[in-house]
Short mmCIF file of C-alpha atoms in Angstrom, two decimals:
data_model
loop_
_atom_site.label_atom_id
_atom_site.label_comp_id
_atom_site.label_asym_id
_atom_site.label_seq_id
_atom_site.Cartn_x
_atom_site.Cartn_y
_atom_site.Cartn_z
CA UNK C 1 42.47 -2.08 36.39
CA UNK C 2 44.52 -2.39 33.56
CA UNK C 3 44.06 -0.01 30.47
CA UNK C 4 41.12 -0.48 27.88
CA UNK C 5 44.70 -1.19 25.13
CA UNK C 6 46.36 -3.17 27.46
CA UNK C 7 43.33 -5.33 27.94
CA UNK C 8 42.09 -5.48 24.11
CA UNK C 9 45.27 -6.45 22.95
CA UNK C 10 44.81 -9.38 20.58
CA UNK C 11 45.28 -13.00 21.95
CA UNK C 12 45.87 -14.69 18.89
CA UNK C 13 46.61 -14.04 14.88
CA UNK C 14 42.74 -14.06 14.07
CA UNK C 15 42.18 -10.80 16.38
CA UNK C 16 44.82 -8.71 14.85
CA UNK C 17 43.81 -5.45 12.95
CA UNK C 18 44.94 -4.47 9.64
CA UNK C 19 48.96 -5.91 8.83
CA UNK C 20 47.16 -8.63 6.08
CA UNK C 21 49.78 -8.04 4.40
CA UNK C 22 51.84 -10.03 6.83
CA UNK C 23 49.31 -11.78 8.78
CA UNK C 24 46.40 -13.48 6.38
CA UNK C 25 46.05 -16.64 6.17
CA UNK C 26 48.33 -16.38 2.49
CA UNK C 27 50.52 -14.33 3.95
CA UNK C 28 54.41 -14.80 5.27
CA UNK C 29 53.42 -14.79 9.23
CA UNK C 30 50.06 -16.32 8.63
CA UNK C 31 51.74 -19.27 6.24
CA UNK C 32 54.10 -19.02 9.89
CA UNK C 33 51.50 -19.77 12.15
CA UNK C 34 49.67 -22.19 9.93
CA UNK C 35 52.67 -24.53 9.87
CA UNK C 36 53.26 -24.34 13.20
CA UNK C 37 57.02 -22.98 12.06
CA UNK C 38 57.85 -19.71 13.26
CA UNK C 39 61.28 -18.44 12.32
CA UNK C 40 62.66 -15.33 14.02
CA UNK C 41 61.66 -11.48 13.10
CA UNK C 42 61.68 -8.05 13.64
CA UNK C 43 58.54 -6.22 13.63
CA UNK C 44 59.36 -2.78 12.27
CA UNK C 45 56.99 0.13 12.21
CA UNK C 46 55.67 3.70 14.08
CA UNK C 47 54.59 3.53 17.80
CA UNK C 48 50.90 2.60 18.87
CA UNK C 49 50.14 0.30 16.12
CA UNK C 50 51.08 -2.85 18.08
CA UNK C 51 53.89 -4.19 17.35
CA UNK C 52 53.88 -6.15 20.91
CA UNK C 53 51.08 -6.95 20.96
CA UNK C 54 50.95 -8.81 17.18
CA UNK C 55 54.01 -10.21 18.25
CA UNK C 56 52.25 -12.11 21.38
CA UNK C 57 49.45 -12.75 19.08
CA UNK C 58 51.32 -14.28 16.76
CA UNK C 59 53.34 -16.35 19.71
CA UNK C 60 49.50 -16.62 21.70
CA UNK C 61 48.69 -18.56 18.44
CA UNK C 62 51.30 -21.26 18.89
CA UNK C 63 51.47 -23.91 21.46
CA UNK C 64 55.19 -22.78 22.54
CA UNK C 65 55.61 -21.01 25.64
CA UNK C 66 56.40 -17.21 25.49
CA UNK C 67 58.06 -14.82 27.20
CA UNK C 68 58.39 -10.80 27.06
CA UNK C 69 61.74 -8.77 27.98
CA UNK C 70 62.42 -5.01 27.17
CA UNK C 71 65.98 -5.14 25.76
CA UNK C 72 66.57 -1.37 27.97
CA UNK C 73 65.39 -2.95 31.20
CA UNK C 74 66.42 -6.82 31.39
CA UNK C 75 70.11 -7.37 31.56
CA UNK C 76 71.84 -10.83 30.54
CA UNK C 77 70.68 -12.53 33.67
CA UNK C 78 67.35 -12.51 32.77
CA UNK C 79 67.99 -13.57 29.05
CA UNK C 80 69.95 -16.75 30.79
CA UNK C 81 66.57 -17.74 32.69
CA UNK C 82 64.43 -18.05 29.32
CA UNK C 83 67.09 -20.08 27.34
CA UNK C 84 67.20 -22.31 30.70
CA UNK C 85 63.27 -22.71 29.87
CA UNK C 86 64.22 -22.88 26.69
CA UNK C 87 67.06 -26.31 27.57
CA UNK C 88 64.00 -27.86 29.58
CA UNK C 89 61.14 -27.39 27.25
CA UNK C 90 63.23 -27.86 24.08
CA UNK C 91 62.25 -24.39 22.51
CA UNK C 92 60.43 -20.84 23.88
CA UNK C 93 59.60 -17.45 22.07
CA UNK C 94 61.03 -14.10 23.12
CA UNK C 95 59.69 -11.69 22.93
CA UNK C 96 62.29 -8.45 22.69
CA UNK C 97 61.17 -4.89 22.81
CA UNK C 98 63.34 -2.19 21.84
CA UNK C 99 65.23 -4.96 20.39
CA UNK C 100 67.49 -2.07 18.16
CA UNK C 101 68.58 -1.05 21.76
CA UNK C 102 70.81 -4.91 22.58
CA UNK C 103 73.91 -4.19 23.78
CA UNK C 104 76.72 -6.37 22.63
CA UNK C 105 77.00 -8.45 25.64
CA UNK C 106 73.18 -9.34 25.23
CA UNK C 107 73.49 -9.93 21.09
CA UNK C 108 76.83 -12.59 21.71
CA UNK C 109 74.86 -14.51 24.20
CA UNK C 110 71.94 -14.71 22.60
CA UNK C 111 73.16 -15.37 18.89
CA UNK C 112 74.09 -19.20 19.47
CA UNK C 113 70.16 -20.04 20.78
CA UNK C 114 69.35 -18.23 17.64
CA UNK C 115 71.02 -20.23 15.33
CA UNK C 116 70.08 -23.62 16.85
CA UNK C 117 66.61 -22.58 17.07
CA UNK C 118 66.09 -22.91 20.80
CA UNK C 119 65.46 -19.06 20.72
CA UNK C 120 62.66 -18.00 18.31
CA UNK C 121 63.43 -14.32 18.85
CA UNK C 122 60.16 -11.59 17.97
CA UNK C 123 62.15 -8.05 18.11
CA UNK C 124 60.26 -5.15 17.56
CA UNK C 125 61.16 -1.51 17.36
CA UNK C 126 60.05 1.87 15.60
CA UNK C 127 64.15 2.32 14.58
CA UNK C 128 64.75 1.26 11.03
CA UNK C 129 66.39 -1.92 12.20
CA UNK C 130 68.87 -1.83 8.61
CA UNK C 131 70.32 1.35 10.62
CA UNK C 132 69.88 0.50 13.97
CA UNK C 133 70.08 -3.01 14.45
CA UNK C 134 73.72 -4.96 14.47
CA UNK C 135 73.96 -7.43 11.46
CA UNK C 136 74.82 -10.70 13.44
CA UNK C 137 71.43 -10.42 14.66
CA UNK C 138 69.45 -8.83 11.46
CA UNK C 139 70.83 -11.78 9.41
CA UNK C 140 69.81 -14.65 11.55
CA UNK C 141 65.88 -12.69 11.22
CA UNK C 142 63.50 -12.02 9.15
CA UNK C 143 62.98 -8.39 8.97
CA UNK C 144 58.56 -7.14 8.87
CA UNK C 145 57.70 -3.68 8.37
CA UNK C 146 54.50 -3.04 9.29
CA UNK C 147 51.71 -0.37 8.26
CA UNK C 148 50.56 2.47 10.19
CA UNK C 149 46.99 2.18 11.09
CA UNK C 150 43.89 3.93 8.50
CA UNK C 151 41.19 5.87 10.76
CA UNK C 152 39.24 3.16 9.40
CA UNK C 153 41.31 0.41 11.04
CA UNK C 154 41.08 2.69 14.28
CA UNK C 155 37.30 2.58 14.58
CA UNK C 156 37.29 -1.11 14.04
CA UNK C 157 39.49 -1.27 17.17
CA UNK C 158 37.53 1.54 19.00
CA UNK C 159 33.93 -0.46 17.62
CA UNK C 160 35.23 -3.87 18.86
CA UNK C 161 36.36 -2.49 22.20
CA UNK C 162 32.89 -1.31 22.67
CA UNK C 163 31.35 -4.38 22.06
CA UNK C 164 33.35 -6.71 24.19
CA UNK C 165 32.17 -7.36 27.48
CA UNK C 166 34.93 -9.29 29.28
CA UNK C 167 38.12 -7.53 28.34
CA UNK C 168 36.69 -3.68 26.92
CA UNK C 169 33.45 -1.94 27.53
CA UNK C 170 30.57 -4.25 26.69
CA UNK C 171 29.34 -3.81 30.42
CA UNK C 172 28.56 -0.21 29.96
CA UNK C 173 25.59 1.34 27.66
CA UNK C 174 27.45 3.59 25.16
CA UNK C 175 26.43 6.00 22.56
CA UNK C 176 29.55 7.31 20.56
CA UNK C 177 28.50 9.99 18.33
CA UNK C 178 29.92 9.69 14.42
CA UNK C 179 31.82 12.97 14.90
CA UNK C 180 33.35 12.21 18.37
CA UNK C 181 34.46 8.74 16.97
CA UNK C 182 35.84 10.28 13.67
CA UNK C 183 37.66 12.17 16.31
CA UNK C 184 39.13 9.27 17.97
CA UNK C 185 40.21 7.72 15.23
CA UNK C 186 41.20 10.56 13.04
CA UNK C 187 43.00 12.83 16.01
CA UNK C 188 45.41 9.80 17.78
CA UNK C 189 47.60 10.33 14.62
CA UNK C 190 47.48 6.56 14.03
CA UNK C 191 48.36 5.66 17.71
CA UNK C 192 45.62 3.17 18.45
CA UNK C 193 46.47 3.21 21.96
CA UNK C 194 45.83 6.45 22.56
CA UNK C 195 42.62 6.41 20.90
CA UNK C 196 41.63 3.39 22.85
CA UNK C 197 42.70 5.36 26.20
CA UNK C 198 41.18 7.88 25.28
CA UNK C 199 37.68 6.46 24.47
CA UNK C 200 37.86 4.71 27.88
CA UNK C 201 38.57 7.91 29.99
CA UNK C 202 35.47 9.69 28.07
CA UNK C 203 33.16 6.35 28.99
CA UNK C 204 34.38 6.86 32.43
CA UNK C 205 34.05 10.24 32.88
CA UNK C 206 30.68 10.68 31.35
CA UNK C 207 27.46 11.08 33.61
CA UNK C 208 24.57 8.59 32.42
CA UNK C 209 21.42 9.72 30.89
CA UNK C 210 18.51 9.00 32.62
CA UNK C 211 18.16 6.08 30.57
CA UNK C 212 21.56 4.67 31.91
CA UNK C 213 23.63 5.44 28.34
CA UNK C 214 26.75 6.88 28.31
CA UNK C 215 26.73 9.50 25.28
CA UNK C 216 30.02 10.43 23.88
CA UNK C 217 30.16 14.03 21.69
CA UNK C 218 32.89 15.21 19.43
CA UNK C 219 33.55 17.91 22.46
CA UNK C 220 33.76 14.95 24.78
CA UNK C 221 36.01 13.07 22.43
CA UNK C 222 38.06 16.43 22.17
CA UNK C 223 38.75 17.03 25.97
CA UNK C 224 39.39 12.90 26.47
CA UNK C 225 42.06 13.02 23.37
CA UNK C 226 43.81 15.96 23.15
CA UNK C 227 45.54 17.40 19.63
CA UNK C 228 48.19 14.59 19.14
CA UNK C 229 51.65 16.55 18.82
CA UNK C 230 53.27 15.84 15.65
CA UNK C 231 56.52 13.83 16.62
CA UNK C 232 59.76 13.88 14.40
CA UNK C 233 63.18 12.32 15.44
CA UNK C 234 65.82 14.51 13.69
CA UNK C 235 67.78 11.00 13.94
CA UNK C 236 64.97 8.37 12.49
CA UNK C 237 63.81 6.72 9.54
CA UNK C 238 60.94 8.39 9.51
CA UNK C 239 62.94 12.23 9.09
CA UNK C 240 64.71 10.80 5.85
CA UNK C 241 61.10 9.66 4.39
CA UNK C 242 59.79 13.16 4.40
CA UNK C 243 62.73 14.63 3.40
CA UNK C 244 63.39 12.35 0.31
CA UNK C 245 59.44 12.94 -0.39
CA UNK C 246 60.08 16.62 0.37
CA UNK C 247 62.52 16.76 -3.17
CA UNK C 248 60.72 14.30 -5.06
CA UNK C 249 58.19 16.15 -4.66
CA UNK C 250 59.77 19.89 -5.94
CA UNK C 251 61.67 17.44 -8.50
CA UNK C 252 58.32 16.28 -9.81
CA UNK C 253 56.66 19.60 -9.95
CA UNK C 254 53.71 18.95 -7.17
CA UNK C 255 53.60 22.07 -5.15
CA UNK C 256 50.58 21.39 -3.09
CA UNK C 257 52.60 17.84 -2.34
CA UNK C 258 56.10 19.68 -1.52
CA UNK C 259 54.00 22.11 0.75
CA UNK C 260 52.36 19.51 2.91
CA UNK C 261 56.28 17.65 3.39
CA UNK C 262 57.26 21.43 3.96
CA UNK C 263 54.52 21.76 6.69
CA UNK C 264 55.82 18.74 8.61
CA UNK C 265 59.12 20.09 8.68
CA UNK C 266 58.32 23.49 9.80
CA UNK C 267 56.16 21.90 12.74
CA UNK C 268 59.33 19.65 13.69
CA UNK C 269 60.93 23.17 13.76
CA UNK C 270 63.58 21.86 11.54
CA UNK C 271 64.68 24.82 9.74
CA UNK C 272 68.77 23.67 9.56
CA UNK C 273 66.98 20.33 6.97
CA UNK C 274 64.85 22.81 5.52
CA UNK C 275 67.68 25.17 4.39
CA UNK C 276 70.13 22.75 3.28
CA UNK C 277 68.16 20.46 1.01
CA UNK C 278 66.12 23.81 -0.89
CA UNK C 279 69.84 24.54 -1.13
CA UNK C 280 70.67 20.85 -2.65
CA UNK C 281 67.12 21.30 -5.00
CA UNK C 282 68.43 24.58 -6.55
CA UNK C 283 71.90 23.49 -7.85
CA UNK C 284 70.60 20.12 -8.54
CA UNK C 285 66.81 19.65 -9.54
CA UNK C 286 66.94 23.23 -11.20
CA UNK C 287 70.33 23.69 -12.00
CA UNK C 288 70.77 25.42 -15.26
CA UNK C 289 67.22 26.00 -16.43
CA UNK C 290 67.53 28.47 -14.18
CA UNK C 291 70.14 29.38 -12.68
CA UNK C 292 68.74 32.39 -10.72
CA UNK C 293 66.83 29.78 -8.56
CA UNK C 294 70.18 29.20 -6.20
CA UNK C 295 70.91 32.85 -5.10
CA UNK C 296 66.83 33.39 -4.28
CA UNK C 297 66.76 30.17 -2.51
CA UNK C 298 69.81 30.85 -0.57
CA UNK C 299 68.39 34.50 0.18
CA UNK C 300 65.19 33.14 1.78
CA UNK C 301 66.97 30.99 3.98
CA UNK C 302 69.01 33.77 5.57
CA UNK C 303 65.73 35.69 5.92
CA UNK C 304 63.61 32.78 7.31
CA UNK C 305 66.78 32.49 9.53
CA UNK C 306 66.93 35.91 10.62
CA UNK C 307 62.94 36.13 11.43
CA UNK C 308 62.84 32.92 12.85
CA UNK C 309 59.68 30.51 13.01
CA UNK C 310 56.48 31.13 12.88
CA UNK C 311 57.70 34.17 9.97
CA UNK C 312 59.70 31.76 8.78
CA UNK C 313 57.38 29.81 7.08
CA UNK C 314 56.30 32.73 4.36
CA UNK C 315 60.16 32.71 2.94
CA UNK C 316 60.19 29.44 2.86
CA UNK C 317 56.87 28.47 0.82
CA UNK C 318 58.36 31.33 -1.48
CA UNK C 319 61.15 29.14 -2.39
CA UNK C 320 59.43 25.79 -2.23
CA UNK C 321 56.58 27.64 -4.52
CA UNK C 322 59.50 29.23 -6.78
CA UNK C 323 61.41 25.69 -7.39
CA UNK C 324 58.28 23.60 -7.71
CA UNK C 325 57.27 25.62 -11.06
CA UNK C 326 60.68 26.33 -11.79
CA UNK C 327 62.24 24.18 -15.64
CA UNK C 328 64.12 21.32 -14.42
CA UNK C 329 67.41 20.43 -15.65
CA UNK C 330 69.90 18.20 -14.03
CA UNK C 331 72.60 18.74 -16.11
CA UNK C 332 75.26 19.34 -14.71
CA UNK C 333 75.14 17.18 -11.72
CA UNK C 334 74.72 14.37 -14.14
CA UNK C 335 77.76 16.01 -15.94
CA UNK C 336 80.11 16.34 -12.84
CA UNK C 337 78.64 12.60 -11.76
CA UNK C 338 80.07 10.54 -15.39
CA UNK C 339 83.25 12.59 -14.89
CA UNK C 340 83.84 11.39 -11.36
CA UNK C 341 83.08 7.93 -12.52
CA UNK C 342 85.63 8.27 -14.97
CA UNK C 343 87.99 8.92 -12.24
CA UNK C 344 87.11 6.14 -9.90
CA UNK C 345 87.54 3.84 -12.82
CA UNK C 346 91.34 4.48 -13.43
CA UNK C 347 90.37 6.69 -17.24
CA UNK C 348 92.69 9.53 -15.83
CA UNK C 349 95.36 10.05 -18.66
CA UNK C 350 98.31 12.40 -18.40
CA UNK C 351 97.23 16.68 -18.09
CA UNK C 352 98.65 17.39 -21.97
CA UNK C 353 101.90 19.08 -21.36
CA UNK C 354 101.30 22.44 -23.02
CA UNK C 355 98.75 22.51 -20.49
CA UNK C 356 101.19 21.91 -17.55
CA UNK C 357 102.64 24.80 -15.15
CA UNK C 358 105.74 26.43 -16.49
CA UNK C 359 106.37 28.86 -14.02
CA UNK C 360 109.40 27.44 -12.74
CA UNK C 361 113.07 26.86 -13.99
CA UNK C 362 113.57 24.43 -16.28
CA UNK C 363 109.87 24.10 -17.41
CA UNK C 364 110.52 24.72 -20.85
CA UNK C 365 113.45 21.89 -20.56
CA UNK C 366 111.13 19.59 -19.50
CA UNK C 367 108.69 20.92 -22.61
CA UNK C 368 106.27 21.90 -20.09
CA UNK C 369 103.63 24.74 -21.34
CA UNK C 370 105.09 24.73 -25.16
CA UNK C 371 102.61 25.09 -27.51
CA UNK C 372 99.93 26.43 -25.12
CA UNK C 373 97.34 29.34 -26.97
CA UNK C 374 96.53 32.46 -24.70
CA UNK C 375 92.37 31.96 -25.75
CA UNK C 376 92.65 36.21 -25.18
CA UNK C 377 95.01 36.97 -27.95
CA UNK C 378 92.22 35.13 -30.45
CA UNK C 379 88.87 36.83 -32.06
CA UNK C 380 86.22 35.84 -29.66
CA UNK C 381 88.57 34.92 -27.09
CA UNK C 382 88.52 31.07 -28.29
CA UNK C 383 90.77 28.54 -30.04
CA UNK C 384 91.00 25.68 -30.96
CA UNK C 385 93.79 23.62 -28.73
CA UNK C 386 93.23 20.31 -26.34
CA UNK C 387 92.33 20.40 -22.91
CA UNK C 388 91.65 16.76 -21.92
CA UNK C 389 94.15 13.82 -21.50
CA UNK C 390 94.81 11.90 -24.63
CA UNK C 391 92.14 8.46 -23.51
CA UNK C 392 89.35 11.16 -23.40
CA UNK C 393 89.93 13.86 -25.73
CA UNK C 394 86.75 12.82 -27.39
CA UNK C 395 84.82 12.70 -24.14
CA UNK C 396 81.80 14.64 -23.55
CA UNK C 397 80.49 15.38 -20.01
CA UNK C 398 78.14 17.88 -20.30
CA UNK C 399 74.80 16.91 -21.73
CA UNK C 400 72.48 20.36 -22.14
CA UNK C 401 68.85 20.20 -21.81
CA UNK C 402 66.63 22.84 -23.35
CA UNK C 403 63.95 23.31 -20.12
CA UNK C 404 64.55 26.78 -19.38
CA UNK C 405 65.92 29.93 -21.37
CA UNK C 406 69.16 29.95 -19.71
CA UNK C 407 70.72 26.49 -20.63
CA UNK C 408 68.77 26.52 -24.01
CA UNK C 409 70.92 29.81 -24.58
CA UNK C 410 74.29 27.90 -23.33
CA UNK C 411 73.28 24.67 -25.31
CA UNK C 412 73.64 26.50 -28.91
CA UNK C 413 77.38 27.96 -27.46
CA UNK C 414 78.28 24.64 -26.31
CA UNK C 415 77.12 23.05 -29.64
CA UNK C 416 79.02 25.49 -31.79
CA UNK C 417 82.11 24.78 -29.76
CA UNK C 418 81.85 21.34 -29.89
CA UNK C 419 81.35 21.14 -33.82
CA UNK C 420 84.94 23.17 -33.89
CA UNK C 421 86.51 20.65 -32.43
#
């Protein structure tokens, strides 16, 4: 026998769970279905939410024939026998899993059944398919991302599994405890699959009552779906998200937020994306409100590297703690960005020649260095003298903020200075 989310996949558009964003009747697919005029896509989105199986619902809910190939394990010969179908029956659905993993040969000979429209290609894949997927084939789709699945959404699935007799458990007298299914739906970490697998294994393995009902307890539940391991591809979408969240989160001052993205990092074991964005934070979330902020960082990530995980953790939520409730000034990479703009868009301008080197022969000749100021030999070890090319002598970079002691302390210097000029 097939497995219980094999069998309870959804035949057509109307059995789908959650995805109304895409799939009500209002909606883009839904509109899709509704006027009979599919175009082709690429479901996008985590694993075990069913992304092959809404894409067979939404083909299931169509009167065009379908067919499924893995885009790993069919080659080009077996691509050639559906666009044969597709010649005879003047247009068929495919299907594609893994559809980020088409090799060239595969994309160039399916791209022309694409464009005519004998091919209504349904791609899906958990790779962000902007990255992953080659651009002949992302512009002749329409790209769907769709939502990981509440716990909510899970016990629908799990309820409606239950209840059917002729493709889930309907046949069988079953008593699922409120715990064991907050279990299911809570502990498959979104994966409906696993929590429908999982719910089928504990109905199995269960002894009747003497009343002939299958009881299923939270311990029950436990043993039948173990802790779901936390997965995180170094390499995926999904490892930018947290880290961008990660910053935004120490940029915005949440610490209870930037712990929990911390957390998922340090159970990926990532320590090298750990070090080098607290490093990024400090110089550029922090910056000059407190400058002190860089050297600690940098000094808990050579301890959390020397101790290693699990100790590595405590340095580590020092640092996140420290920046998180640290002033915020961004200063200077705002300062450094304008200047570099400045650059890319030609406003260069000669270096002022009393500025230029003049040690060589024939420096002074060229009236190289003449009329340069030593700052030293003045009181305060400052005068007055130009230092930037003639278009932006006037130009100021450097913008100071007054969040922390430090830069508020620079600001007045940098303010005097400038009123000098």
């Amino acid at each position: 026998m097939k497995p219980l989310a094999y069998r309870m996949r959804p035949a057509n558009i109307e059995d789908i769970i959650g995805q109304e964003h895409l799939v009500k009747e209002d909606k883009i697919i839904g509109r899709m279905v509704r006027a009979k005029h599919l175009s082709s896509m690429i479901l996008y989105g985590p694993p075990g939410i069913g992304k092959t199986s809404i894409a067979t619902a939404i083909a299931g809910s169509t009167s065009i024939a379908f067919r499924k190939l893995n885009a790993v394990i069919h080659n080009k010969k077996d691509m050639e026998i559906v666009v044969q179908e597709a010649k005879m029956s003047g247009q068929v659905i495919l299907i594609l899993d893994e559809v980020h993993r088409l090799d060239k040969g595969k994309q160039d000979f399916l791209l022309p059944y694409l464009e005519n429209g004998m091919i209504i290609l349904i791609g899906a894949t958990t790779a962000n398919p902007y990255h992953a997927i080659n651009p002949a084939i992302r512009s002749r789709t329409q790209i769907f991302e769709l939502e990981p699945l509440t716990p909510d959404l899970i016990k629908q699935a799990l309820k409606r599994a239950l209840t059917d007799e002729h493709r889930g458990l309907g046949s069988y007298s079953v008593s699922v405890d409120d715990d064991a299914m907050d279990h299911f739906a809570q502990g498959c970490g979104g994966d409906v699959r696993s929590a429908l697998n999982a719910l089928e294994l504990a109905v199995l393995s269960t002894k009747e009552a003497s009343d002939g009902t299958i009881r299923i307890t939270r311990e029950t539940a436990e043993e039948c779906l173990q802790k779901k391991s936390y997965t995180h591809d170094k390499d995926g979408d999904a490892h930018y998200d947290v880290l961008s969240a990660f910053q935004k989160s120490i940029r915005g001052s949440d610490a209870n937020a930037a712990l929990h993205y911390l957390a998922r990092l340090i159970e990926a074991g990532d320590l090298e994306s750990i070090s080098r964005r607290l490093l990024v934070i400090a110089y550029e979330d922090i910056g000059l409100a407190s400058p002190q902020a860089g050297p600690r960082v940098l000094s808990a990530i050579q301890t959390a590297e020397r101790i290693g995980f699990p100790e590595a953790r405590i340095p580590l939520a020092n640092a996140v703690i420290e920046l998180c409730l640290s002033p915020k000034s961004n200063s200077a990479i705002s300062a450094v960005d304008e200047a570099l703009n400045d650059i890319r868009a030609g406003k260069i301008g000669d270096v002022p020649k009393h500025l230029k080197d003049a040690h060589y022969k024939g420096a002074q000749e060229l009236g190289r260095g003449i009329g340069y100021q030593y700052p030293h030999d003045f009181e305060n070890g400052w005068v007055e003298q130009q230092y930037l090319p003639d278009p932006l002598k006037n130009k100021q970079y450097y913008k100071p903020k007054q969040t922390g002691k430090f830069e508020a302390a620079i600001k007045q210097v940098y303010e005097k200075l400038m009123k000098k000029k």
